[in-house]
Short mmCIF file of C-alpha atoms and ligand atoms in Angstrom, two decimals:
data_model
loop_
_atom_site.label_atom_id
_atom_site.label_comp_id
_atom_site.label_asym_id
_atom_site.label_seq_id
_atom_site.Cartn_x
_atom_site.Cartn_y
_atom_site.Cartn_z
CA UNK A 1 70.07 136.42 88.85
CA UNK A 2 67.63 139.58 89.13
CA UNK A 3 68.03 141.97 91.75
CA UNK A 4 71.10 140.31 93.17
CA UNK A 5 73.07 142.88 94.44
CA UNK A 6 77.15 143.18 93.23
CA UNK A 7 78.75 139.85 94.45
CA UNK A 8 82.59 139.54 94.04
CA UNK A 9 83.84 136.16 94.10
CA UNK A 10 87.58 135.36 94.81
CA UNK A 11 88.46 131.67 93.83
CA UNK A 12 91.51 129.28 94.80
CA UNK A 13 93.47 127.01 92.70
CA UNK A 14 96.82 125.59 93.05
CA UNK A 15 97.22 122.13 92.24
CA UNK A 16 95.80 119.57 89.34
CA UNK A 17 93.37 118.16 91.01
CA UNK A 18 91.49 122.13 92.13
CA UNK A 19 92.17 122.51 88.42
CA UNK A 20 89.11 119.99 87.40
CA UNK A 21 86.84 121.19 90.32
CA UNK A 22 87.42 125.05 89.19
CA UNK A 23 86.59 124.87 85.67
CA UNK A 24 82.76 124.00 86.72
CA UNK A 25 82.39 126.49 88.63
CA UNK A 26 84.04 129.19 86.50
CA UNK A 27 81.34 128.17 83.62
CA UNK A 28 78.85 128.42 85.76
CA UNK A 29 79.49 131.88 87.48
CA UNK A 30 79.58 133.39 83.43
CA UNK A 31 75.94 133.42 83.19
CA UNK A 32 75.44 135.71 86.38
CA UNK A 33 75.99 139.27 85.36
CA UNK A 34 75.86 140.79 88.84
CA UNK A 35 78.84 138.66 90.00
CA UNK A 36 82.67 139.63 89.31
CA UNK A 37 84.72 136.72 89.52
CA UNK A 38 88.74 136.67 90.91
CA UNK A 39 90.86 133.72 90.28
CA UNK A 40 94.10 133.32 92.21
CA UNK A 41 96.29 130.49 91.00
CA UNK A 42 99.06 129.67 93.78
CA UNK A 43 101.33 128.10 91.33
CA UNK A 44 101.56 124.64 94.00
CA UNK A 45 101.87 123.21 90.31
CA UNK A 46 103.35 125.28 87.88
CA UNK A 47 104.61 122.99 84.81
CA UNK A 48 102.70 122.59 81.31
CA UNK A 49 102.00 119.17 81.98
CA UNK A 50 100.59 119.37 85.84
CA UNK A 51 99.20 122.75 85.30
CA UNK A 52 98.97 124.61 81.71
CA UNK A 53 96.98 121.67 79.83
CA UNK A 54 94.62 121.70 83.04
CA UNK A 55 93.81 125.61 82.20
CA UNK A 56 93.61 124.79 77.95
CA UNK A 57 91.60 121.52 78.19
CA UNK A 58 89.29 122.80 80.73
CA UNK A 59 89.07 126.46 79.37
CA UNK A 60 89.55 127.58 82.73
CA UNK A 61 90.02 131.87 82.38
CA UNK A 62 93.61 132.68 83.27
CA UNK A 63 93.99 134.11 86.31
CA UNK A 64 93.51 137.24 88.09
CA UNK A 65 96.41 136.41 89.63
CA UNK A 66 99.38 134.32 90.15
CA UNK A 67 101.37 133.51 93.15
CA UNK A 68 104.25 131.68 91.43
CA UNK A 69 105.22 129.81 94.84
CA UNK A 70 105.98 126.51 93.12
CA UNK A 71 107.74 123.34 95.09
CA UNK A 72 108.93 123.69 98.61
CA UNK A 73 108.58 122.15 101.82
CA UNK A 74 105.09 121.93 103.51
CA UNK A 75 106.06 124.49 105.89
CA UNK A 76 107.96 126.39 103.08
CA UNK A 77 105.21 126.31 100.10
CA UNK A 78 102.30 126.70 102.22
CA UNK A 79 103.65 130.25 104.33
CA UNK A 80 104.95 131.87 100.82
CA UNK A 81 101.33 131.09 99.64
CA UNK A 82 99.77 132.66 103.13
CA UNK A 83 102.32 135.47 102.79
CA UNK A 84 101.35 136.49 98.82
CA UNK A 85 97.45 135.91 99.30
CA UNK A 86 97.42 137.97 101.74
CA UNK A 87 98.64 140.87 99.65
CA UNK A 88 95.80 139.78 97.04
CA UNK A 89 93.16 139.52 99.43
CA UNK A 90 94.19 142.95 100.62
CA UNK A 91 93.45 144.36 97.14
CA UNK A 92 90.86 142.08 96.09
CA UNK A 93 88.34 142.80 98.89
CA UNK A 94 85.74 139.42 97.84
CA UNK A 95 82.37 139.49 99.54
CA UNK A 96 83.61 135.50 99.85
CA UNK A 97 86.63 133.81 98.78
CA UNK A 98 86.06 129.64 97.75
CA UNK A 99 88.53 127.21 97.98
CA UNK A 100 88.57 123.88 96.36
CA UNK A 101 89.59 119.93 98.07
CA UNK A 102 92.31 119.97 100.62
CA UNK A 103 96.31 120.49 98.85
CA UNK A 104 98.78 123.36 100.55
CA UNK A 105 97.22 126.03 99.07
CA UNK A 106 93.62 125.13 100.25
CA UNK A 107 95.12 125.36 103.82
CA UNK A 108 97.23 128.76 103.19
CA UNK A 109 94.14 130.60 101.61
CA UNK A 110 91.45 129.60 103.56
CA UNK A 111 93.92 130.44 107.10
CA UNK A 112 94.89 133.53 105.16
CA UNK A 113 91.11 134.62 104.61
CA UNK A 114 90.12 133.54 107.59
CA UNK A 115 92.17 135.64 109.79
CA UNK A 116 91.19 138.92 107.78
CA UNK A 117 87.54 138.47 108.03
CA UNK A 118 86.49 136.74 104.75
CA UNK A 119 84.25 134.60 104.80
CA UNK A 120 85.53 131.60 103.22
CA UNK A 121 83.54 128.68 101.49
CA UNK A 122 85.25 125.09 101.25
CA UNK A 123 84.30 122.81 97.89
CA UNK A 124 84.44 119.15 99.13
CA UNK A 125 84.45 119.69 102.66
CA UNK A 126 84.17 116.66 105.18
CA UNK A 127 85.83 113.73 103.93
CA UNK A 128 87.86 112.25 106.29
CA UNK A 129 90.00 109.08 105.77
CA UNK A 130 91.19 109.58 109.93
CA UNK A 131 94.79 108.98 108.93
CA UNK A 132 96.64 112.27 110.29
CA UNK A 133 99.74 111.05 108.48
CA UNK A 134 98.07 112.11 105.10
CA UNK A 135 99.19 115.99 104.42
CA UNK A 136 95.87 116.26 103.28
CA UNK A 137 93.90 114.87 105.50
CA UNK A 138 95.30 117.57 108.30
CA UNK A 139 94.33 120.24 105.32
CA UNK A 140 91.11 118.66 105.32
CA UNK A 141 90.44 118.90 108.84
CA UNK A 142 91.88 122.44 109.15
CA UNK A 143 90.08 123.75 106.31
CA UNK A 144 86.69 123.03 107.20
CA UNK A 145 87.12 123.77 111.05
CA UNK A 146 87.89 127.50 109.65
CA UNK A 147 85.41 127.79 107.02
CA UNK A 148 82.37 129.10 107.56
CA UNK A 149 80.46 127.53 104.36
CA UNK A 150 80.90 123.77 104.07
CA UNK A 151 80.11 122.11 100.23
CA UNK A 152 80.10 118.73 100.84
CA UNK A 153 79.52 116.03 97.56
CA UNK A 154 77.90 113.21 99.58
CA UNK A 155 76.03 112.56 102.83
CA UNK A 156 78.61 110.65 104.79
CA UNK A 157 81.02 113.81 104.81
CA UNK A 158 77.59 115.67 106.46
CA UNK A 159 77.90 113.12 109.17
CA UNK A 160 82.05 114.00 109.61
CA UNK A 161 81.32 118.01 110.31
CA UNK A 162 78.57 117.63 112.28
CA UNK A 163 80.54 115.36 114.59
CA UNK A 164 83.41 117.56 114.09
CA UNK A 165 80.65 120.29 115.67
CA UNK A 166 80.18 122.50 112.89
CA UNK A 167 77.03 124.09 112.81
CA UNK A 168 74.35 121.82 110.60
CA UNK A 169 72.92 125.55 109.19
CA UNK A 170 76.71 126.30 107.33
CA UNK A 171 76.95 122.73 105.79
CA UNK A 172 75.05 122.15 102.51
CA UNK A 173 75.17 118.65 100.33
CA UNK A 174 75.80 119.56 96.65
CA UNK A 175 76.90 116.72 95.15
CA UNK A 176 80.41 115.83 93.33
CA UNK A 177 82.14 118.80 91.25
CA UNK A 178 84.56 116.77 89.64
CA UNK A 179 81.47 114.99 87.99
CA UNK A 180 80.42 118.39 86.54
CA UNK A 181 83.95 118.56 84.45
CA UNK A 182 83.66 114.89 83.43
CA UNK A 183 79.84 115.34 82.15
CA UNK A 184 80.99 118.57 80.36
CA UNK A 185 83.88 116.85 78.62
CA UNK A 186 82.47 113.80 77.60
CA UNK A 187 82.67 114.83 74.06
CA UNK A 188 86.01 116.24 73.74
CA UNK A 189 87.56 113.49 75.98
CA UNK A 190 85.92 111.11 72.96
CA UNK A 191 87.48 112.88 70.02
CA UNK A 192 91.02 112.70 71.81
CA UNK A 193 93.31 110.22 69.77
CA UNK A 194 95.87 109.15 72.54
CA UNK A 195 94.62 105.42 72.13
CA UNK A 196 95.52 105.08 69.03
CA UNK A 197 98.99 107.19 69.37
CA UNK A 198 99.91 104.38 72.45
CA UNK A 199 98.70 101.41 70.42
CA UNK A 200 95.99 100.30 72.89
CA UNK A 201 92.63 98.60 72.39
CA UNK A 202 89.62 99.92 74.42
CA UNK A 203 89.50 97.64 77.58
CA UNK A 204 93.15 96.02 76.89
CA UNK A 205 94.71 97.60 79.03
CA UNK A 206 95.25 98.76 82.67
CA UNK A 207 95.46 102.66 83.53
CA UNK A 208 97.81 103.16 87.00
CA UNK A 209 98.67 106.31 88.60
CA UNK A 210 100.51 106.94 91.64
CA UNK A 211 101.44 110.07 93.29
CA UNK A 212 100.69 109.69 97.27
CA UNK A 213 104.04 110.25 99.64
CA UNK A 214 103.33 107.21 101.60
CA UNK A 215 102.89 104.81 97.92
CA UNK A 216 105.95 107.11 96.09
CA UNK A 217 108.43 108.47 98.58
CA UNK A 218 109.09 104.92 100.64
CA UNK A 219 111.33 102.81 97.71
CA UNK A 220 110.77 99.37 99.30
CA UNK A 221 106.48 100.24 98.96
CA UNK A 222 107.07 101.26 95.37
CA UNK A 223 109.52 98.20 95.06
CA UNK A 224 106.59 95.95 95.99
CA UNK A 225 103.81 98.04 94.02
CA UNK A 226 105.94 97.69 90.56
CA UNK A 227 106.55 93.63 91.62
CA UNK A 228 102.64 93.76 91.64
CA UNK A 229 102.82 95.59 88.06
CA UNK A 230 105.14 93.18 86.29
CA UNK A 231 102.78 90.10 87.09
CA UNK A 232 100.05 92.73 85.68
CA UNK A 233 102.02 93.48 82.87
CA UNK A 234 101.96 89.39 81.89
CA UNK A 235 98.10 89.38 81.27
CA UNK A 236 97.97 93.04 79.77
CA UNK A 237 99.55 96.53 79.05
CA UNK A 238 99.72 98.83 82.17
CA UNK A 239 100.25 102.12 81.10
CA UNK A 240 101.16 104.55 83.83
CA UNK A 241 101.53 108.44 83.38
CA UNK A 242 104.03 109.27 85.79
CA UNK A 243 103.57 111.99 88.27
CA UNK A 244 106.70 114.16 89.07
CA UNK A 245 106.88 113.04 92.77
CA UNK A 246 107.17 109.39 91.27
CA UNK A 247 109.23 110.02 88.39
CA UNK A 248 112.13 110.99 90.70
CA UNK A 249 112.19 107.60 92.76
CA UNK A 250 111.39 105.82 89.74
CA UNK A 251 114.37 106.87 88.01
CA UNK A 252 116.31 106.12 91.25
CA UNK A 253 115.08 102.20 91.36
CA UNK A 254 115.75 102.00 87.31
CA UNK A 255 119.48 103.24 87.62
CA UNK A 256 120.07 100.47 90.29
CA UNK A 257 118.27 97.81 88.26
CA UNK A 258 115.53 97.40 91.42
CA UNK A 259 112.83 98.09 88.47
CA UNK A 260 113.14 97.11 84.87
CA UNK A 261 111.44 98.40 82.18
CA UNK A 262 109.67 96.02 80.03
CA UNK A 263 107.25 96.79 76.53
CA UNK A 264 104.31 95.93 78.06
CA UNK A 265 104.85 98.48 81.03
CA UNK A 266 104.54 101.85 79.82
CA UNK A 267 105.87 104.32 81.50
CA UNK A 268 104.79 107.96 80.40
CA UNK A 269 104.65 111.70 80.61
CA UNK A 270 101.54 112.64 83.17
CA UNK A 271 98.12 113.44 80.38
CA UNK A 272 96.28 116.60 80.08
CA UNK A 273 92.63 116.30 81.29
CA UNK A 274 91.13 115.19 78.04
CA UNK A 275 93.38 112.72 76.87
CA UNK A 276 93.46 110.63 80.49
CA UNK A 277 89.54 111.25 80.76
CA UNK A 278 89.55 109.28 77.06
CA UNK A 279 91.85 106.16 78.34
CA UNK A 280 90.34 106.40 81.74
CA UNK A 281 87.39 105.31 80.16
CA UNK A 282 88.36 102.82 77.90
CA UNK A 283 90.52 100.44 80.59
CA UNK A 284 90.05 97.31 81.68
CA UNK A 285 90.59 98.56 84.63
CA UNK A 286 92.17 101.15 87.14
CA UNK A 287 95.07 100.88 90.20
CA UNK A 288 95.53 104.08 92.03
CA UNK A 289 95.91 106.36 94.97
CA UNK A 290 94.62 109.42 93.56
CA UNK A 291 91.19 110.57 95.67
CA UNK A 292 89.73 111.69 92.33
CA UNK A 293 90.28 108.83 90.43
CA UNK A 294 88.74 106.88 92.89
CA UNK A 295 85.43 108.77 92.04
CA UNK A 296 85.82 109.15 88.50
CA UNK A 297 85.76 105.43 88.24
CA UNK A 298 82.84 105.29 90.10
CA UNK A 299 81.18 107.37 87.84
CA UNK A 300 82.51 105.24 84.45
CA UNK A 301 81.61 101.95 85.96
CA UNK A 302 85.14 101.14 85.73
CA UNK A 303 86.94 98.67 88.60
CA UNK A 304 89.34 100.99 90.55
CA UNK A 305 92.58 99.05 93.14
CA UNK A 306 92.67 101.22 95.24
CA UNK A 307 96.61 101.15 96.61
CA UNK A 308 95.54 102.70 100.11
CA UNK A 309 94.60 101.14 103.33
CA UNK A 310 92.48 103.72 103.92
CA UNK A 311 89.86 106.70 101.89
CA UNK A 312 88.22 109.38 102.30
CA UNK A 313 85.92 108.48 99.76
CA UNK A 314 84.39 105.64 101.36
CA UNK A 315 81.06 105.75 99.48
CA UNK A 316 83.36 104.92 96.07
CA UNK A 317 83.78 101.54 97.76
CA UNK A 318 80.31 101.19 99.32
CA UNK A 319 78.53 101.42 96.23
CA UNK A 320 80.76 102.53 93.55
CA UNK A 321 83.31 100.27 92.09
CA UNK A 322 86.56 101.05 94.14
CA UNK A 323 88.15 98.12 96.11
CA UNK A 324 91.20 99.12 98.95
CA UNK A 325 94.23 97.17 98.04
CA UNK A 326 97.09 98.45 99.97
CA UNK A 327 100.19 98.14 98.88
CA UNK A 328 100.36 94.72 99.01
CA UNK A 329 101.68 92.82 96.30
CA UNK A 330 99.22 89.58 96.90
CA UNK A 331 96.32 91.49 96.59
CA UNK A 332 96.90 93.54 94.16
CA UNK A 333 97.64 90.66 91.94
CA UNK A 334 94.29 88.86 93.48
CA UNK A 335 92.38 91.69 92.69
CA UNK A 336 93.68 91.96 89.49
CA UNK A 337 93.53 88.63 87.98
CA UNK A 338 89.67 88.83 89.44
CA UNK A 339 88.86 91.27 86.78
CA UNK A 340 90.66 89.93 83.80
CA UNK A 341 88.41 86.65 84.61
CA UNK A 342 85.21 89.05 84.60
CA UNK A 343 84.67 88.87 88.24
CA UNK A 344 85.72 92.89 88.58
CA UNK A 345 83.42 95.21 91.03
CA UNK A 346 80.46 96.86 89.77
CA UNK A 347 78.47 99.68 90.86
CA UNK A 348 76.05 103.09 91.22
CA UNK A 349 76.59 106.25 91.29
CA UNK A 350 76.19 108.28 94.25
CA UNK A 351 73.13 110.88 94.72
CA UNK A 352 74.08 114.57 93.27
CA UNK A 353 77.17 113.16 90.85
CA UNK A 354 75.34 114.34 88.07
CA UNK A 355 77.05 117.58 86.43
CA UNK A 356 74.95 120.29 88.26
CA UNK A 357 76.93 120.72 91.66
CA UNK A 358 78.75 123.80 90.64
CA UNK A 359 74.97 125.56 89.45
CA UNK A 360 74.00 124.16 93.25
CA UNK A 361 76.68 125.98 94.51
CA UNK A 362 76.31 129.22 93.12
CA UNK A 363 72.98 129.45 93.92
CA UNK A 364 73.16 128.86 97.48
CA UNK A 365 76.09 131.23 97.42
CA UNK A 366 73.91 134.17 95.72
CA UNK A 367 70.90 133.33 98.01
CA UNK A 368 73.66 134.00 101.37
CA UNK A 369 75.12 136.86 99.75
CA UNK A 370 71.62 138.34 99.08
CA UNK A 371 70.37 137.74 102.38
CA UNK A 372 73.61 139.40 104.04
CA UNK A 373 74.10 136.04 105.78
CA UNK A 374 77.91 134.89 104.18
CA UNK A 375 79.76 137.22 107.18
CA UNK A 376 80.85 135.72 110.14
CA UNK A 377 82.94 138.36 111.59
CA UNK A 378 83.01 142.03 111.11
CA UNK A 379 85.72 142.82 108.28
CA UNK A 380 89.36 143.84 110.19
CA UNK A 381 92.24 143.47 108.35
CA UNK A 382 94.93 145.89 110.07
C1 UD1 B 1 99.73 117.59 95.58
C2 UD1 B 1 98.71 117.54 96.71
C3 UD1 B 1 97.87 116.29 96.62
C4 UD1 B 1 97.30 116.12 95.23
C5 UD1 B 1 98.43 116.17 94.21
C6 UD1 B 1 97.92 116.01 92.79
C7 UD1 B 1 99.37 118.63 98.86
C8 UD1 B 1 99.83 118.36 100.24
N1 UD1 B 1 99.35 117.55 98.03
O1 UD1 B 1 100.66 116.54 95.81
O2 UD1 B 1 96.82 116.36 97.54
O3 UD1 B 1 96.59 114.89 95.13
O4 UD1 B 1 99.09 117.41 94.34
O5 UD1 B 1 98.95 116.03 91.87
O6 UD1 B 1 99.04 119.74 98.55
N2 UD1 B 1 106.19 119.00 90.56
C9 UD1 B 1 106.56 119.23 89.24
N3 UD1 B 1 105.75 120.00 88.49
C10 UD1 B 1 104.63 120.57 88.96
C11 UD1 B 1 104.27 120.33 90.30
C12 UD1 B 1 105.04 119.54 91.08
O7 UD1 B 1 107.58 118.75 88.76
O8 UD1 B 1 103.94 121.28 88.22
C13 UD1 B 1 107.03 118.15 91.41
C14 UD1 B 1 107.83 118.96 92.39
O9 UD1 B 1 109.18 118.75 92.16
C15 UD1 B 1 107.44 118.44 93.77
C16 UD1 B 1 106.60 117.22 93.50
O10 UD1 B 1 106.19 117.27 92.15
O11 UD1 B 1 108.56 118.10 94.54
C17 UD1 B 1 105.40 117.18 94.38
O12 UD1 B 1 104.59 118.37 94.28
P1 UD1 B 1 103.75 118.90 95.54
O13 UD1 B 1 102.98 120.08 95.16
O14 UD1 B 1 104.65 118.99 96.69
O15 UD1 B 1 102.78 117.74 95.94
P2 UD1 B 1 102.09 116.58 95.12
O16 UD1 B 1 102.78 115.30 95.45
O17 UD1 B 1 101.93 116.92 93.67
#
C-alpha cells in the first residue's frame, strides 16, 4: 500500500489448527512492502506430524522465533509460553501483535501483549459454544475480552461480543480464514495420492477424527464412540488419523481388549494438511469434534456428525451441513445409516467463506495503523 507508513506485524502460532489460519495471512502480508512481518511459533505442537508438515504443505515462512514450550499442563504450558513471549515481545517491539482461534498459546500471547501495551488483534474472535468446561472456550472468552481488535468470520459471533460489551467500533466481520487455505490448496490437495496409497474409493468411505478432552480423555465416552464405529465399519471403511491425545487412550482400550481392531477400521498416523484436505473431500461422509472440520465440511458440501453436544460454530449446523451427535452411540449410528441411504444433510456456505478474509484483514489492519488508531494504551513495559 502507498504511503503507508512502516507497520511491523508480530504473529502467533502454536498449535495445528493456527497453523491453517496463519498461512493466509502470511501470503497475504508478502505483497505489502511497507510491512515487516514477525512470526513467533510457541511450539504448543512441536512434532513433524502435528506441526512440521503444517509449515511445508502450507509454505508457511519459518519463524522469527520459537518458543519450544511443548506439552505440559494448562497452567504449566500456557505460563512458560507467557514467560518466553514476553522476552520476544520485549525485543520485537510490533506496532500490533495478531493471534489466531483460541488454544494455550492464544491465551498466553494475547495476556502477555496485553499487559505491555500492545495492541493485540484476535482472528476468529466471538464464537462461543457457553460450555466453560471446554479449555477453549475460557481462551475464547479471555482472549477477546483483552483484545482490542476483534476478527470475527460470521455475524452470529458479532452478536456474542457485543453482548459480551465490547465496543461495536473494535469488532469487524471478515469472513472464515480457514476457507482462504482451503481455496488456495485446492489444487495441491487434488494431486495428493493418499487415496490410492489407503485403497479407498472417492465417497466409500468415512473420515473420523477425534481429539477433544471430554470425547478422548473419558475411556467409557471413547468406549461408546468406537461401539458406534464398529457398526460404521459394517456398511463402510472408517479411516481415522489418530491425534496424539487419542492415540494414548486408544492404545490403553486395545491392550485390554475394550477395542478391537478390525480391516475395515483404519487406524492411522494424523495427515499433513494436503493429504487430509484430499480425503476430506472425497468421503462419504465426516464424524468429528474438531471446530475446523466442522467448517471445512460446510464448505465441501460434505455431511459432518458432529460428536459434541454443543458448538461454537452454530451457523455450520444452521445452514451448513454439520449435525450435533453427542457421543451417543444410537445416534451416531442413526445419523449414519441416514447418509449411506442418501438422506445425509445438505447445505450453503456462509457469507465471507470465500478465500479473501486474510486480504480483509490486512487491510483494515493498514487502514488503523495509518490512522494511528490500533493503540489503546500508551506503550509501558517496565
Ligand atoms: C490443542 C488445542 C485445541 C486444538 C488442538 C488441535 C488447547 C487448550 N487445545 O489440543 O483447541 O483443537 O490442539 O490439535 O490449546 N502432542 C504430541 N505432539 C504434538 C503435540 C501434542 O504428541 O506435536 C501430544 C502431547 O503429548 C499432549 C497431547 O498431544 O499431551 C495434547 O496436546 P495439547 O497441546 O495439550 O492439546 P491438544 O489436545 O492437541
Amino acid at each position: 500500500m502507498k504511503n503507508c507508513k512502516r507497520f511491523k506485524i508480530l504473529s502467533v502460532v502454536g498449535a495445528r489448527p493456527n497453523f491453517i489460519k496463519i498461512a493466509p495471512f502470511c501470503s497475504a502480508i508478502k505483497s505489502h512492502k511497507n510491512i515487516d512481518h514477525c512470526l513467533v511459533h510457541t511450539g504448543q505442537h512441536y512434532d513433524a506430524q502435528m506441526s512440521d508438515s503444517f509449515f511445508k504443505d502450507l509454505e508457511i515462512p519459518t519463524p522469527d522465533f520459537n518458543l519450544n514450550v511443548g506439552s505440559a499442563s494448562h497452567a504449566v504450558q500456557t505460563a512458560k509460553i507467557m514467560i518466553e513471549f514476553e522476552k520476544v515481545l520485549k525485543k520485537a517491539q510490533p506496532n500490533v501483535v495478531v493471534v489466531v482461534g483460541d488454544v494455550n498459546s492464544t491465551l498466553a500471547c494475547s495476556l502477555v501483549a496485553s499487559k505491555m501495551g500492545f495492541p493485540v488483534a484476535h482472528i476468529e474472535a466471538g464464537l462461543r459454544s457457553f460450555d466453560r468446561t471446554m479449555p477453549e472456550e475460557i481462551n475464547r472468552i479471555l482472549t477477546d475480552s483483552i483484545s482490542d481488535i476483534l476478527f470475527t468470520s460470521c455475524t452470529d459471533a458479532n452478536r456474542n461480543l457485543l453482548k459480551e460489551g465490547l465496543p461495536k467500533n473494535r469488532i469487524f466481520f471478515v469472513g472464515n480464514i480457514m476457507i482462504d487455505s482451503l481455496r488456495a490448496n485446492q489444487a495441491k490437495a487434488n494431486k495428493q495420492r493418499v487415496l490410492e496409497l489407503l485403497g479407498l474409493k472417492k465417497g466409500g468411505f468415512c473420515l473420523v477424527t477425534l481429539h477433544r478432552p471430554s470425547n478422548v480423555d473419558n475411556l467409557n465416552i471413547l468406549i461408546e464412540i468406537f461401539s458406534a464405529l464398529e457398526v460404521i465399519q459394517r456398511h463402510l471403511k472408517v479411516i481415522f488419523p489418530v491425534h496424539p491425545r487419542t492415540q494414548i487412550n486408544i492404545n490403553k482400550l486395545i491392550k485390554t481388549g475394550k477395542i478391537k481392531k478390525s480391516d475395515n477400521l483404519l487406524l492411522i498416523k494424523p495427515l499433513s494438511y494436503l493429504s487430509f484436505f484430499n480425503i476430506l473431500q472425497r468421503a462419504k461422509f465426516v464424524i468429528t469434534d474438531s471446530g475446523g472440520i466442522q467448517e471445512e465440511t460446510t464448505v465441501l458440501g460434505i455431511p459432518c456428525l458432529t460428536v459434541r453436544t454443543n458448538t461454537e460454530r452454530p451457523i455450520t449446523e444452521e445452514i451448513g451441513t454439520n449435525i450435533l451427535v453427542g457421543s451417543d452411540k444410537k445416534a451416531l449410528i442413526k445419523e449414519s445409516l441416514k447418509v449411506l441411504t442418501g438422506k445425509g444433510k445438505k447445505g450453503t456456505i456462509p457469507k465471507y467463506w470465500d478465500g479473501n478474509t486474510a486480504k480483509r484483514i490486512i487491510k483494515i489492519l493498514i487502514r488503523l495503523h495509518t490512522q494511528n488508531i490500533l493503540f489503546r494504551y500508551p506503550k509501558s513495559q517496565s
